[in-house]
């Protein structure tokens, strides 16, 4: 999809379809929804006035209404896209609205689309809080780019529904906001391309995307955007003493991959400047190992590398957005398989940090690879750590599929992370990992064990295990098990890999550069 930004009157733009956003401005006293367009263009408002007056369009989020040959407009069609209640409008609805427009177009064989950049001042302050110009433009382009993708690459009767061109049409009236709109547009393209890259990795089946192939894809991406990338395998794991990571990999005939990507800010970083570590769980398939999983639903465990995918995607965006802080990403990739060489319950292994771990369940493998990944990131000089992992089913039970579980040993890091969420539009919910929970992982015969004494609070137990390996380093752990894969499609996005956490991680690292 070719995307461009134009400053002109949207009514005068010739395209097969022009999308415009509508919000419901009804207040408590109104019984029916009152749709209003987010544009100051008289021509567009006039073209839509009659149909909006009928009450058949409610402006609910994801709702669409199309008018053919709209009077007074150069576009062949006018698509009105609902964003929901004006009172609660945020830039996330704009992201979803843009996605809805793209996904409206695709199955109809249309190839070109224009979206009128919403003008919040089209509505009075009493109806709508004003929205940041940059964030709004950025969200719009992100939503459109994310919506373009369908995960049908392995279907032989795949239909070509590609959108050829998207034009964002911003009013030419207000010259002062042009630079911000342009910056939002550029950022949106970068971040969405990175998130789509993550999604394409997570979508791959386990037989295609082995740890070795993940390493190759990461290396190719790094070469493209100018990042340093090293990919190691079992020899290096053994040399570094990564006994936990190696144990997970040893039951598979596919070798592991330890992927290290490095971003250096222009001019280098000062000696005492922070170095951020992004650590990802990259299990390309999780059978559970000897503690094998039930067959039902096991096929989904190809997405057990979504944490790794998020970090690789985030690094792509980072290379292009160029924050003023050094960032190192450590991805630990392996396949968790049961065979004659596989690690077993009862085994005691030694992690790179020197801690001994009693294996209770080989299906709790993510925390093992991350234990070595987090420790290794510290040895590489990281002063702040974040990890992302499809770590526990328990997190899905606790938070469902809308909020990522967030754990941390540092309130300031959490605050900085949360400051980016208005921009990213992603949802995280903090859960505790205070030391009272440490009893759960006490082992009879080793320093710790890899599961809890009982099954209560399983997501917290996993976080407590990781905490053993970060020490005093400020650290955030994201359990993305519930949010990395959408089983159902939405009007604005196809089902399949979500690319969750890429946008928020990118925003977090940018807080260091400010
Ligand atoms: N990859 C799974 C977690 C998972 C579950 C991700 C559901 C996505 C959806 C992880 O390796 C795992 O199997 N965890 C176990 C831990 C248990 C053995 C303590 C789990 O959650 O059941
Ligand atoms: Zn597992
Ligand atoms: Zn797993």
Coordinates of C-alpha atoms and ligand atoms in Angstrom, one line a residue:
X1 CA 0.0 0.0 0.0
X2 CA 1.4 3.3 -1.1
X3 CA 0.6 5.9 1.5
X4 CA 0.8 9.7 1.1
X5 CA -0.2 12.8 2.8
X6 CA -1.9 15.7 1.1
X7 CA -2.9 19.1 2.3
X8 CA -6.0 20.1 0.4
X9 CA -9.8 20.2 0.6
X10 CA -11.0 16.6 0.8
X11 CA -14.2 17.3 -1.1
X12 CA -12.1 18.2 -4.2
X13 CA -10.0 15.0 -4.1
X14 CA -10.8 12.4 -6.8
X15 CA -10.7 8.8 -5.5
X16 CA -12.8 5.7 -5.6
X17 CA -13.6 6.1 -1.9
X18 CA -13.3 8.9 0.5
X19 CA -13.7 7.9 4.2
X20 CA -14.8 10.4 6.8
X21 CA -15.2 9.8 10.5
X22 CA -18.4 10.3 12.5
X23 CA -18.9 10.4 16.3
X24 CA -22.1 10.2 18.3
X25 CA -22.5 13.5 20.1
X26 CA -25.8 12.5 21.9
X27 CA -25.7 13.6 25.6
X28 CA -27.6 12.1 28.5
X29 CA -30.9 13.8 27.6
X30 CA -30.9 12.6 24.0
X31 CA -32.5 9.2 23.7
X32 CA -31.2 8.5 20.2
X33 CA -27.6 8.7 18.9
X34 CA -26.7 11.9 17.2
X35 CA -24.0 11.3 14.6
X36 CA -21.8 14.2 13.6
X37 CA -18.9 14.2 11.1
X38 CA -15.4 15.2 12.1
X39 CA -14.9 17.5 9.3
X40 CA -15.4 21.2 8.7
X41 CA -15.9 20.7 5.0
X42 CA -19.4 22.0 4.1
X43 CA -19.5 19.9 0.9
X44 CA -18.9 16.7 2.8
X45 CA -21.4 17.6 5.6
X46 CA -24.0 18.6 3.0
X47 CA -23.5 15.3 1.1
X48 CA -24.1 13.3 4.3
X49 CA -26.8 15.4 5.9
X50 CA -29.8 13.6 4.5
X51 CA -28.7 10.1 5.3
X52 CA -27.5 11.1 8.8
X53 CA -30.9 12.7 9.4
X54 CA -32.7 9.4 8.9
X55 CA -31.2 7.9 12.1
X56 CA -30.2 4.7 10.4
X57 CA -26.5 5.3 11.1
X58 CA -25.6 5.5 14.8
X59 CA -21.9 6.2 14.5
X60 CA -21.1 3.1 16.6
X61 CA -17.4 2.1 16.6
X62 CA -16.8 0.1 13.4
X63 CA -20.1 0.9 11.8
X64 CA -20.0 2.0 8.2
X65 CA -22.3 3.6 5.7
X66 CA -21.5 4.2 2.0
X67 CA -22.9 6.8 -0.3
X68 CA -22.4 6.4 -4.1
X69 CA -21.8 9.5 -6.3
X70 CA -22.0 11.9 -3.4
X71 CA -23.2 15.3 -4.6
X72 CA -20.6 18.0 -4.6
X73 CA -17.6 15.7 -4.0
X74 CA -15.0 14.5 -6.5
X75 CA -14.9 11.0 -4.8
X76 CA -16.9 8.2 -6.3
X77 CA -18.1 7.1 -2.9
X78 CA -18.2 8.6 0.5
X79 CA -17.7 6.2 3.4
X80 CA -18.9 7.3 6.8
X81 CA -17.1 5.4 9.6
X82 CA -18.4 5.5 13.1
X83 CA -16.0 6.0 16.0
X84 CA -18.5 5.7 18.9
X85 CA -19.3 8.2 21.6
X86 CA -17.7 11.6 21.2
X87 CA -17.3 12.0 25.0
X88 CA -15.0 9.0 25.2
X89 CA -13.1 9.4 21.9
X90 CA -9.4 8.8 22.0
X91 CA -6.9 8.4 19.2
X92 CA -7.3 4.6 19.5
X93 CA -10.8 4.9 18.0
X94 CA -9.2 6.8 15.1
X95 CA -6.8 3.9 14.7
X96 CA -9.7 1.5 14.6
X97 CA -11.7 3.8 12.3
X98 CA -9.0 4.0 9.7
X99 CA -8.6 0.2 9.9
X100 CA -12.4 -0.2 9.4
X101 CA -12.2 2.0 6.2
X102 CA -9.4 -0.2 4.8
X103 CA -11.2 -3.4 5.6
X104 CA -14.4 -2.1 4.1
X105 CA -12.5 -1.4 0.8
X106 CA -10.6 -4.7 0.4
X107 CA -13.3 -7.3 -0.2
X108 CA -15.1 -4.9 -2.6
X109 CA -12.3 -4.9 -5.2
X110 CA -11.6 -1.2 -4.7
X111 CA -7.9 -0.3 -4.8
X112 CA -7.6 3.4 -3.8
X113 CA -8.8 5.1 -0.8
X114 CA -8.6 8.5 0.8
X115 CA -9.2 9.3 4.4
X116 CA -10.0 12.8 5.6
X117 CA -7.9 13.5 8.6
X118 CA -10.4 14.1 11.4
X119 CA -10.8 17.7 12.6
X120 CA -11.7 17.7 16.2
X121 CA -12.6 21.4 16.1
X122 CA -15.5 20.5 13.7
X123 CA -17.3 19.7 17.0
X124 CA -17.7 22.0 19.9
X125 CA -15.6 21.6 23.1
X126 CA -18.7 20.5 25.0
X127 CA -18.8 17.4 22.8
X128 CA -15.2 16.5 22.2
X129 CA -11.9 17.0 24.0
X130 CA -9.3 18.1 21.6
X131 CA -6.9 15.4 20.4
X132 CA -3.1 15.7 19.7
X133 CA -2.5 16.4 16.0
X134 CA 0.6 14.2 15.8
X135 CA -1.0 11.3 17.7
X136 CA -4.1 11.4 15.7
X137 CA -2.4 11.3 12.3
X138 CA 0.0 8.6 13.6
X139 CA -2.9 6.5 14.8
X140 CA -4.8 6.9 11.6
X141 CA -1.9 5.6 9.4
X142 CA -1.1 2.8 11.9
X143 CA -4.7 1.6 11.8
X144 CA -4.8 1.7 8.0
X145 CA -1.5 -0.2 7.7
X146 CA -2.4 -2.8 10.3
X147 CA -5.8 -3.4 8.6
X148 CA -4.2 -4.1 5.2
X149 CA -2.9 -7.5 6.2
X150 CA -4.8 -10.7 5.9
X151 CA -3.1 -13.9 7.1
X152 CA -3.9 -16.0 4.1
X153 CA -0.4 -16.4 2.7
X154 CA -0.7 -20.2 2.8
X155 CA -4.0 -20.4 1.0
X156 CA -3.6 -21.4 -2.7
X157 CA -6.9 -19.7 -3.7
X158 CA -5.8 -16.5 -2.1
X159 CA -7.6 -13.5 -3.6
X160 CA -5.7 -10.3 -4.3
X161 CA -7.4 -7.7 -2.2
X162 CA -4.4 -5.4 -1.9
X163 CA -5.0 -1.7 -1.4
X164 CA -2.8 0.1 -3.9
X165 CA -2.9 3.6 -2.5
X166 CA -4.0 5.4 0.6
X167 CA -4.1 9.2 0.7
X168 CA -4.5 11.0 4.0
X169 CA -6.1 14.3 3.2
X170 CA -5.5 17.0 5.7
X171 CA -7.2 20.4 5.5
X172 CA -5.0 23.0 4.0
X173 CA -6.5 25.7 6.2
X174 CA -4.3 25.4 9.3
X175 CA -0.7 25.8 8.2
X176 CA 0.6 25.8 11.8
X177 CA -0.1 22.1 12.4
X178 CA 1.4 20.8 9.1
X179 CA 4.8 19.8 10.6
X180 CA 3.1 17.8 13.4
X181 CA 0.8 16.1 10.9
X182 CA 3.7 15.2 8.7
X183 CA 5.7 13.9 11.7
X184 CA 2.7 11.8 12.9
X185 CA 2.3 10.4 9.4
X186 CA 6.0 9.4 9.2
X187 CA 6.0 7.8 12.6
X188 CA 2.8 5.9 11.9
X189 CA 4.3 4.4 8.8
X190 CA 7.4 3.3 10.7
X191 CA 5.7 1.9 13.7
X192 CA 3.0 0.1 11.7
X193 CA 5.6 -1.5 9.4
X194 CA 7.5 -2.8 12.4
X195 CA 4.3 -4.2 14.0
X196 CA 3.3 -5.8 10.7
X197 CA 6.8 -7.3 10.6
X198 CA 6.2 -8.8 14.1
X199 CA 2.9 -10.1 13.0
X200 CA 4.3 -11.8 9.9
X201 CA 6.9 -13.6 12.1
X202 CA 4.3 -14.7 14.6
X203 CA 2.0 -16.0 11.9
X204 CA 4.6 -18.4 10.5
X205 CA 4.0 -22.1 11.3
X206 CA 6.6 -23.9 13.5
X207 CA 7.9 -26.0 10.6
X208 CA 8.8 -22.8 8.7
X209 CA 9.9 -20.6 11.4
X210 CA 12.5 -22.6 13.4
X211 CA 14.9 -20.8 15.7
X212 CA 17.5 -20.8 12.9
X213 CA 15.0 -19.1 10.5
X214 CA 14.0 -16.6 13.2
X215 CA 17.7 -15.7 13.5
X216 CA 18.0 -15.3 9.7
X217 CA 14.9 -13.1 9.5
X218 CA 16.1 -10.9 12.4
X219 CA 19.6 -10.7 10.8
X220 CA 18.0 -9.7 7.4
X221 CA 15.8 -7.1 9.0
X222 CA 18.9 -5.7 10.9
X223 CA 20.9 -5.5 7.7
X224 CA 18.1 -3.6 6.0
X225 CA 17.7 -1.0 8.7
X226 CA 21.4 -0.7 9.8
X227 CA 21.4 -2.5 13.1
X228 CA 24.2 -4.8 14.4
X229 CA 23.0 -8.4 14.7
X230 CA 24.7 -11.5 16.0
X231 CA 23.1 -14.9 15.9
X232 CA 24.6 -17.7 18.0
X233 CA 23.6 -21.3 18.6
X234 CA 24.2 -24.2 21.1
X235 CA 28.0 -23.8 21.3
X236 CA 27.7 -20.2 22.5
X237 CA 24.9 -21.1 25.0
X238 CA 27.3 -23.7 26.5
X239 CA 30.2 -21.4 26.4
X240 CA 28.2 -18.7 28.3
X241 CA 26.9 -21.3 30.7
X242 CA 23.3 -20.8 29.7
X243 CA 22.2 -24.1 31.3
X244 CA 18.5 -23.1 31.5
X245 CA 18.2 -22.0 27.9
X246 CA 20.2 -25.0 26.6
X247 CA 18.1 -27.4 28.7
X248 CA 14.9 -26.3 26.9
X249 CA 16.5 -26.7 23.5
X250 CA 18.1 -30.1 24.0
X251 CA 15.1 -32.2 23.2
X252 CA 14.7 -30.7 19.7
X253 CA 16.7 -31.6 16.6
X254 CA 16.4 -27.9 15.7
X255 CA 19.3 -25.9 17.1
X256 CA 18.5 -22.9 19.3
X257 CA 19.2 -19.3 18.3
X258 CA 20.5 -16.6 20.6
X259 CA 19.9 -13.4 18.7
X260 CA 21.6 -10.2 19.9
X261 CA 20.6 -6.9 18.1
X262 CA 22.2 -3.6 19.0
X263 CA 21.2 -0.1 18.4
X264 CA 23.7 2.7 19.1
X265 CA 22.5 6.3 19.0
X266 CA 24.3 8.7 16.7
X267 CA 27.4 9.9 18.3
X268 CA 27.5 7.0 20.8
X269 CA 26.2 7.1 24.3
X270 CA 27.8 8.7 27.4
X271 CA 29.6 6.3 29.8
X272 CA 26.9 6.5 32.4
X273 CA 24.0 6.7 30.1
X274 CA 21.2 4.1 30.4
X275 CA 21.3 1.0 28.2
X276 CA 18.0 -0.6 27.6
X277 CA 17.7 -4.4 27.3
X278 CA 14.7 -5.9 25.3
X279 CA 14.5 -9.6 26.1
X280 CA 12.1 -11.9 24.2
X281 CA 10.8 -15.4 24.6
X282 CA 11.2 -17.1 21.2
X283 CA 9.8 -20.6 21.6
X284 CA 9.0 -21.4 17.9
X285 CA 6.9 -24.3 19.0
X286 CA 6.0 -25.3 22.5
X287 CA 4.8 -29.0 22.8
X288 CA 5.4 -28.8 26.6
X289 CA 8.3 -31.2 26.3
X290 CA 8.2 -34.3 28.4
X291 CA 5.4 -32.6 30.4
X292 CA 3.6 -32.7 27.1
X293 CA 0.5 -30.5 26.5
X294 CA -2.9 -31.9 25.6
X295 CA -3.5 -32.2 21.8
X296 CA -6.5 -29.9 21.8
X297 CA -5.3 -26.5 20.8
X298 CA -1.6 -27.4 20.7
X299 CA -1.3 -26.0 17.2
X300 CA -1.6 -22.5 18.6
X301 CA 1.8 -22.9 20.3
X302 CA 3.5 -21.7 17.2
X303 CA 2.9 -18.3 18.6
X304 CA 5.0 -18.9 21.6
X305 CA 7.7 -16.7 20.0
X306 CA 5.4 -13.7 20.0
X307 CA 7.6 -12.0 22.7
X308 CA 10.7 -12.5 20.5
X309 CA 8.7 -11.2 17.5
X310 CA 7.7 -8.1 19.5
X311 CA 11.3 -7.3 20.3
X312 CA 12.5 -7.9 16.8
X313 CA 9.7 -5.6 15.5
X314 CA 10.4 -3.0 18.1
X315 CA 14.1 -3.0 17.1
X316 CA 13.1 -2.3 13.5
X317 CA 11.1 0.7 14.6
X318 CA 13.9 1.9 16.9
X319 CA 16.5 1.7 14.1
X320 CA 14.3 4.1 12.1
X321 CA 13.0 6.4 14.9
X322 CA 16.5 6.8 16.3
X323 CA 16.0 7.5 20.0
X324 CA 19.0 9.0 21.9
X325 CA 19.6 5.9 24.0
X326 CA 21.5 2.6 23.4
X327 CA 19.3 -0.5 23.1
X328 CA 20.3 -4.1 23.1
X329 CA 17.8 -6.8 22.4
X330 CA 18.4 -10.4 23.4
X331 CA 16.1 -13.0 21.9
X332 CA 16.2 -16.6 23.2
X333 CA 14.8 -18.9 20.6
X334 CA 14.3 -22.7 20.9
X335 CA 11.8 -25.4 20.2
X336 CA 10.4 -27.2 23.2
X337 CA 10.2 -30.9 22.2
X338 CA 10.2 -34.2 23.9
X339 CA 12.8 -36.7 22.8
X340 CA 15.4 -39.0 24.2
X341 CA 17.7 -36.1 24.9
X342 CA 15.0 -33.8 26.3
X343 CA 15.2 -32.3 29.8
X344 CA 12.9 -34.0 32.3
X345 CA 11.0 -33.2 35.5
X346 CA 13.3 -33.7 38.4
X347 CA 16.4 -32.5 36.5
X348 CA 18.5 -29.9 38.2
X349 CA 20.1 -27.4 35.8
X350 CA 22.4 -24.4 36.4
X351 CA 21.5 -21.0 34.9
X352 CA 24.0 -18.6 33.5
X353 CA 23.7 -16.6 36.8
X354 CA 24.9 -19.6 38.7
X355 CA 21.4 -20.3 40.3
X356 CA 20.4 -23.9 40.3
X357 CA 16.9 -24.8 39.1
X358 CA 14.9 -27.9 39.9
X359 CA 12.6 -28.7 36.9
X360 CA 9.1 -29.6 38.0
X361 CA 7.4 -29.1 34.7
X362 CA 9.1 -28.9 31.3
X363 CA 6.2 -26.9 30.0
X364 CA 7.3 -24.0 32.1
X365 CA 10.1 -23.4 29.6
X366 CA 9.7 -19.8 28.8
X367 CA 10.9 -18.6 32.2
X368 CA 14.0 -20.8 31.7
X369 CA 15.1 -19.3 28.4
X370 CA 14.3 -15.8 29.8
X371 CA 16.3 -16.4 33.0
X372 CA 19.4 -16.7 30.9
X373 CA 18.4 -14.0 28.4
X374 CA 17.8 -11.4 31.2
X375 CA 21.0 -12.3 33.0
X376 CA 23.0 -12.1 29.7
X377 CA 21.5 -8.7 28.9
X378 CA 22.8 -7.5 32.2
X379 CA 26.3 -8.7 31.4
X380 CA 26.0 -6.8 28.2
X381 CA 25.6 -3.6 30.2
X382 CA 21.9 -3.2 30.3
X383 CA 20.8 -0.9 33.1
X384 CA 17.0 -1.2 32.4
X385 CA 15.3 -4.4 31.3
X386 CA 12.0 -5.3 29.7
X387 CA 10.9 -8.7 28.6
X388 CA 7.9 -9.9 26.6
X389 CA 6.7 -13.5 26.6
X390 CA 3.7 -15.6 26.0
X391 CA 4.5 -16.9 29.4
X392 CA 1.5 -18.4 31.2
X393 CA -2.0 -19.6 30.6
X394 CA -2.7 -18.3 34.1
X395 CA -2.3 -14.7 32.9
X396 CA -5.0 -15.4 30.3
X397 CA -7.2 -16.7 33.0
X398 CA -6.5 -13.6 35.2
X399 CA -6.8 -10.8 32.6
X400 CA -8.5 -12.3 29.6
X401 CA -7.5 -11.2 26.1
X402 CA -7.7 -7.4 26.5
X403 CA -5.0 -6.6 28.9
X404 CA -1.4 -7.7 29.0
X405 CA -0.1 -8.7 32.4
X406 CA 2.6 -6.2 33.5
X407 CA 5.0 -7.0 36.4
X408 CA 7.8 -4.8 37.6
X409 CA 10.3 -4.3 40.5
X410 CA 10.4 -0.5 39.8
X411 CA 7.6 2.0 40.0
X412 CA 9.4 4.6 38.0
X413 CA 9.8 2.3 35.1
X414 CA 6.1 1.4 35.2
X415 CA 5.2 5.1 35.3
X416 CA 7.4 5.8 32.2
X417 CA 6.0 2.8 30.5
X418 CA 2.4 3.9 31.2
X419 CA 3.1 7.4 29.9
X420 CA 3.4 5.9 26.4
X421 CA 0.1 4.1 26.5
X422 CA -2.1 7.0 25.3
X423 CA 0.0 7.0 22.2
X424 CA 0.2 3.2 21.7
X425 CA -3.4 2.5 22.6
X426 CA -2.4 -0.8 24.1
X427 CA -3.7 -2.0 27.5
X428 CA -1.6 -3.3 30.3
X429 CA -2.6 -4.3 33.8
X430 CA -0.1 -4.4 36.6
X431 CA 0.0 -7.5 38.8
X432 CA 2.1 -7.9 41.9
X433 CA 5.4 -9.6 42.2
X434 CA 6.4 -8.7 45.8
X435 CA 8.7 -10.9 47.8
X436 CA 5.9 -12.5 49.8
X437 CA 5.3 -14.6 46.7
X438 CA 8.8 -16.0 46.7
X439 CA 7.8 -19.0 48.8
X440 CA 6.1 -20.4 45.7
X441 CA 9.3 -21.2 43.9
X442 CA 11.4 -22.5 46.9
X443 CA 12.8 -25.9 46.0
X444 CA 13.7 -28.7 48.4
X445 CA 16.9 -29.6 46.5
X446 CA 17.9 -26.6 44.4
X447 CA 17.9 -22.8 44.7
X448 CA 14.5 -22.5 43.1
X449 CA 12.1 -24.6 41.1
X450 CA 10.5 -23.7 37.8
X451 CA 6.8 -23.9 38.8
X452 CA 4.9 -22.9 41.9
X453 CA 4.1 -25.0 45.0
X454 CA 0.5 -24.8 43.9
X455 CA -1.3 -23.4 40.9
X456 CA -2.7 -20.2 42.4
X457 CA -1.4 -17.0 40.9
X458 CA 0.6 -18.8 38.2
X459 CA 1.4 -15.6 36.2
X460 CA 2.8 -14.1 39.4
X461 CA 4.9 -17.3 40.1
X462 CA 6.4 -17.0 36.7
X463 CA 7.2 -13.4 37.2
X464 CA 8.8 -14.2 40.6
X465 CA 11.0 -16.7 38.8
X466 CA 12.2 -14.1 36.3
X467 CA 12.8 -11.6 39.2
X468 CA 15.4 -14.0 40.6
X469 CA 17.5 -13.2 37.5
X470 CA 17.2 -9.4 37.3
X471 CA 18.4 -8.5 40.8
X472 CA 18.2 -4.8 41.4
X473 CA 18.1 -3.8 37.8
X474 CA 14.8 -1.9 37.0
X475 CA 12.7 -4.4 35.1
X476 CA 9.3 -4.8 33.4
X477 CA 7.9 -8.1 32.5
X478 CA 5.0 -8.3 30.0
X479 CA 3.0 -11.6 29.9
X480 CA 1.4 -11.3 26.5
X481 CA -0.1 -14.8 26.4
X482 CA -3.7 -13.6 26.1
X483 CA -3.1 -10.7 23.7
X484 CA -0.6 -12.0 21.1
X485 CA -3.2 -13.8 19.0
X486 CA -6.7 -12.6 18.1
X487 CA -9.0 -15.6 17.5
X488 CA -11.7 -13.4 16.1
X489 CA -11.5 -10.7 13.4
X490 CA -12.7 -7.2 14.1
X491 CA -14.1 -4.6 11.6
X492 CA -10.6 -2.9 11.8
X493 CA -8.2 -5.9 11.9
X494 CA -8.0 -9.5 10.7
X495 CA -7.8 -12.3 13.1
X496 CA -4.4 -13.9 13.7
X497 CA -1.2 -12.4 15.2
X498 CA -1.8 -9.0 16.9
X499 CA 1.8 -7.7 17.1
X500 CA 0.9 -6.6 20.7
X501 CA 3.5 -4.7 22.7
X502 CA 5.6 -3.4 19.8
X503 CA 4.1 0.1 19.9
X504 CA 4.3 0.4 23.7
X505 CA 7.8 -0.9 24.0
X506 CA 8.9 1.6 21.3
X507 CA 7.2 4.5 23.2
X508 CA 8.9 3.4 26.5
X509 CA 12.4 3.4 25.0
X510 CA 11.7 6.8 23.5
X511 CA 11.0 8.2 27.0
X512 CA 14.8 7.7 27.7
X513 CA 15.8 9.7 24.8
X514 CA 13.8 12.7 25.8
Ligands
LIG1 N1 3.6 -21.1 26.3 C1 2.9 -21.5 27.4 C2 2.0 -20.4 28.0 C3 0.8 -20.1 27.1 C4 -0.5 -20.7 27.4 C5 0.8 -19.2 26.1 C6 -1.6 -20.3 26.7 C7 -0.3 -18.9 25.4 C8 -1.5 -19.4 25.7 C9 3.9 -21.7 28.6 O1 5.2 -22.2 28.1 C10 3.3 -22.8 29.4 O2 3.1 -23.8 29.0 N2 3.1 -22.4 30.7 C11 2.5 -23.3 31.6 C12 3.2 -23.1 32.9 C13 2.8 -24.2 33.9 C14 3.4 -25.5 33.5 C15 3.3 -23.8 35.3 C16 1.0 -22.9 31.7 O3 0.7 -21.7 31.6 O4 0.2 -23.8 31.8
LIG2 ZN1 5.3 -24.3 27.9
LIG3 ZN1 5.8 -21.6 26.2

